[in-house]
Coordinates of C-alpha atoms in Angstrom, one line a residue:
M25 CA -2.8 17.8 -0.7
A26 CA -1.3 14.4 0.2
T27 CA -3.0 12.7 -2.8
R28 CA -1.8 15.4 -5.2
L29 CA 1.8 15.0 -3.9
Q30 CA 1.6 11.3 -4.2
S31 CA 0.3 11.6 -7.7
Q32 CA 3.1 14.0 -8.6
S33 CA 5.7 11.7 -7.1
S34 CA 4.3 8.7 -9.0
G35 CA 4.3 10.6 -12.3
Q36 CA 7.9 11.5 -11.8
K37 CA 8.9 7.9 -11.1
V38 CA 7.1 6.8 -14.3
G39 CA 8.8 9.6 -16.2
M40 CA 12.2 8.5 -14.9
R41 CA 11.5 4.9 -16.1
N42 CA 10.4 6.2 -19.4
S43 CA 13.6 8.3 -19.7
Q44 CA 15.7 5.2 -18.9
D45 CA 13.8 3.2 -21.5
A46 CA 14.3 6.0 -24.1
I47 CA 18.1 6.1 -23.3
S48 CA 18.2 2.3 -23.8
M49 CA 16.3 2.5 -27.0
M50 CA 18.7 5.2 -28.4
Q51 CA 21.7 3.3 -27.2
T52 CA 20.5 0.2 -29.1
A53 CA 20.2 2.2 -32.3
E54 CA 23.6 4.0 -31.7
G55 CA 25.2 0.6 -31.0
A56 CA 23.9 -0.6 -34.4
M57 CA 25.3 2.5 -36.0
D58 CA 28.7 1.7 -34.4
E59 CA 28.7 -1.7 -36.0
M60 CA 27.7 -0.2 -39.3
S61 CA 30.6 2.2 -39.0
N62 CA 33.0 -0.8 -38.5
I63 CA 31.5 -2.6 -41.5
V64 CA 31.7 0.5 -43.8
Q65 CA 35.4 0.9 -42.8
R66 CA 36.1 -2.7 -43.9
M67 CA 34.2 -2.1 -47.1
K68 CA 36.3 1.0 -47.7
D69 CA 39.5 -1.0 -47.1
L70 CA 38.3 -3.6 -49.6
A71 CA 37.4 -1.0 -52.2
T72 CA 40.8 0.7 -51.8
Q73 CA 42.6 -2.6 -52.2
S74 CA 40.5 -3.5 -55.3
A75 CA 41.2 0.0 -56.8
N76 CA 44.9 -0.7 -56.6
G77 CA 46.5 -1.8 -59.9
T78 CA 48.3 -4.7 -58.3
S79 CA 45.1 -6.6 -57.6
T80 CA 44.3 -9.4 -60.0
T81 CA 40.9 -10.4 -61.4
E82 CA 40.8 -13.3 -58.9
D83 CA 41.7 -10.9 -56.1
R84 CA 39.0 -8.5 -57.0
K85 CA 36.5 -11.4 -57.3
A86 CA 37.2 -12.5 -53.7
M87 CA 37.2 -8.9 -52.4
D88 CA 33.9 -8.2 -54.2
A89 CA 32.4 -11.4 -52.6
E90 CA 33.3 -10.1 -49.2
F91 CA 32.1 -6.6 -50.0
T92 CA 28.7 -8.0 -51.1
E93 CA 28.4 -10.0 -47.9
L94 CA 29.2 -6.9 -45.8
R95 CA 26.6 -4.8 -47.7
A96 CA 24.1 -7.6 -47.0
E97 CA 25.0 -7.4 -43.3
L98 CA 24.5 -3.6 -43.3
D99 CA 21.0 -4.2 -44.8
N100 CA 20.4 -6.8 -42.1
I101 CA 21.4 -4.4 -39.3
T102 CA 19.2 -1.7 -40.8
N103 CA 16.1 -3.9 -41.2
N104 CA 16.4 -5.9 -37.9
T105 CA 17.6 -3.4 -35.3
T106 CA 14.6 -3.3 -32.9
F107 CA 13.7 -2.3 -29.4
G108 CA 10.7 -3.7 -27.7
G109 CA 9.5 -5.0 -31.1
Q110 CA 9.8 -1.6 -32.8
S111 CA 12.1 -1.2 -35.8
L112 CA 14.6 1.6 -35.1
L113 CA 16.5 2.2 -38.4
K114 CA 14.5 0.8 -41.2
S115 CA 13.5 3.4 -43.8
G116 CA 10.2 5.1 -42.9
T117 CA 10.1 3.8 -39.3
G118 CA 11.6 4.3 -35.9
F119 CA 13.8 7.3 -35.6
Q120 CA 13.1 8.5 -39.2
G121 CA 9.6 9.4 -38.1
D122 CA 8.2 11.4 -35.2
V123 CA 9.1 9.9 -31.8
T124 CA 7.9 11.3 -28.5
F125 CA 9.3 10.2 -25.2
Q126 CA 7.1 11.1 -22.2
I127 CA 9.8 11.9 -19.6
G128 CA 7.8 13.4 -16.8
G129 CA 4.5 13.4 -15.0
T130 CA 2.9 16.2 -17.0
S131 CA 1.9 16.3 -20.7
A132 CA 4.5 19.1 -21.2
E133 CA 7.4 17.0 -19.9
K134 CA 8.4 15.2 -23.1
L135 CA 11.2 14.9 -25.6
E136 CA 10.0 15.1 -29.2
L137 CA 12.2 13.9 -32.0
K138 CA 10.6 15.1 -35.2
S139 CA 11.0 13.6 -38.7
T140 CA 12.4 16.9 -39.8
G141 CA 14.9 17.1 -36.9
T142 CA 18.7 16.5 -36.9
L143 CA 18.6 12.8 -36.0
A144 CA 15.9 11.8 -38.6
T145 CA 17.6 13.9 -41.3
A146 CA 21.0 12.4 -40.6
L147 CA 19.6 8.8 -40.4
K148 CA 17.8 9.3 -43.7
E149 CA 21.2 10.0 -45.3
V150 CA 22.4 6.6 -44.0
V151 CA 19.5 4.3 -44.7
G152 CA 17.3 6.3 -47.1
T153 CA 16.5 5.4 -50.7
G154 CA 19.6 5.9 -52.9
K155 CA 21.8 6.4 -49.8
G156 CA 24.2 4.3 -47.9
T157 CA 23.9 0.6 -48.9
D158 CA 21.4 1.6 -51.5
G159 CA 23.9 4.0 -53.2
A160 CA 24.6 3.3 -56.8
A161 CA 28.3 2.8 -56.5
V162 CA 28.0 0.6 -53.4
K163 CA 25.4 -1.6 -55.0
V164 CA 27.5 -2.4 -58.1
G165 CA 30.4 -3.7 -56.0
I166 CA 34.1 -3.5 -56.4
S167 CA 34.8 -6.1 -59.2
D168 CA 36.9 -3.8 -61.2
Q169 CA 39.1 -0.7 -60.6
A170 CA 36.5 1.9 -61.8
K171 CA 33.7 0.4 -59.6
A172 CA 36.1 0.2 -56.6
T173 CA 37.1 3.8 -57.1
A174 CA 33.5 5.0 -57.3
S175 CA 32.6 2.9 -54.2
M176 CA 35.5 4.5 -52.3
A177 CA 34.0 8.0 -52.7
E178 CA 30.5 6.9 -51.9
L179 CA 31.7 5.0 -48.8
D180 CA 33.5 8.1 -47.5
I181 CA 30.1 10.0 -47.6
F182 CA 28.4 7.0 -46.1
S183 CA 30.9 6.9 -43.2
Q184 CA 30.5 10.6 -42.6
K185 CA 26.7 10.3 -42.5
I186 CA 26.9 7.4 -40.0
G187 CA 29.1 9.7 -37.8
E188 CA 26.5 12.5 -38.0
S189 CA 23.7 10.0 -37.0
R190 CA 25.8 8.7 -34.1
S191 CA 26.4 12.2 -32.9
A192 CA 22.7 13.0 -33.0
F193 CA 22.0 9.9 -31.0
G194 CA 24.7 10.8 -28.5
A195 CA 23.3 14.3 -28.1
N196 CA 19.8 13.1 -27.3
I197 CA 21.1 10.4 -25.0
N198 CA 23.1 13.1 -23.1
R199 CA 20.0 15.2 -22.9
L200 CA 17.9 12.4 -21.4
E201 CA 20.7 11.5 -19.0
H202 CA 20.6 15.1 -17.8
T203 CA 16.9 14.8 -17.4
V204 CA 17.3 11.7 -15.3
N205 CA 19.9 13.3 -13.1
N206 CA 17.8 16.4 -12.3

């Protein structure tokens, strides 16, 4: 009996550590999404300014250069956000696939995030092919009014999808925190 209780206690301790690691992993990804949100807001500001009729060709050229650099930084965040060597946001990896966190001492005590679930689906809308920084209007930049106007609309959707992804991360972080507290 003592051995069984000791084994159960040990399994619970490991499950708690695993839960804390899972929380840290998701907080890392959510933090990256927060920075992406800030960058997208700046890109939207630049697109809005470039779409204005008072901007000159030189103004638009300078704004487009910054816009292009910001898009490159979004790609950098997407491709290089890792936790323990695992890519978290890159297309086809991390939270876009199936992720299982073993959060207890028995095989039934786990949190499974499926590739068809809310988080993965929302994330694919941010970093998937043809989405977010890979969106057609964002890729062409803001070097003229028409391009800037098209980018504004696409950036609105991009921003909304980032918010949905962050919300899904937050919900799962809260779920794990409740697990740790119980």
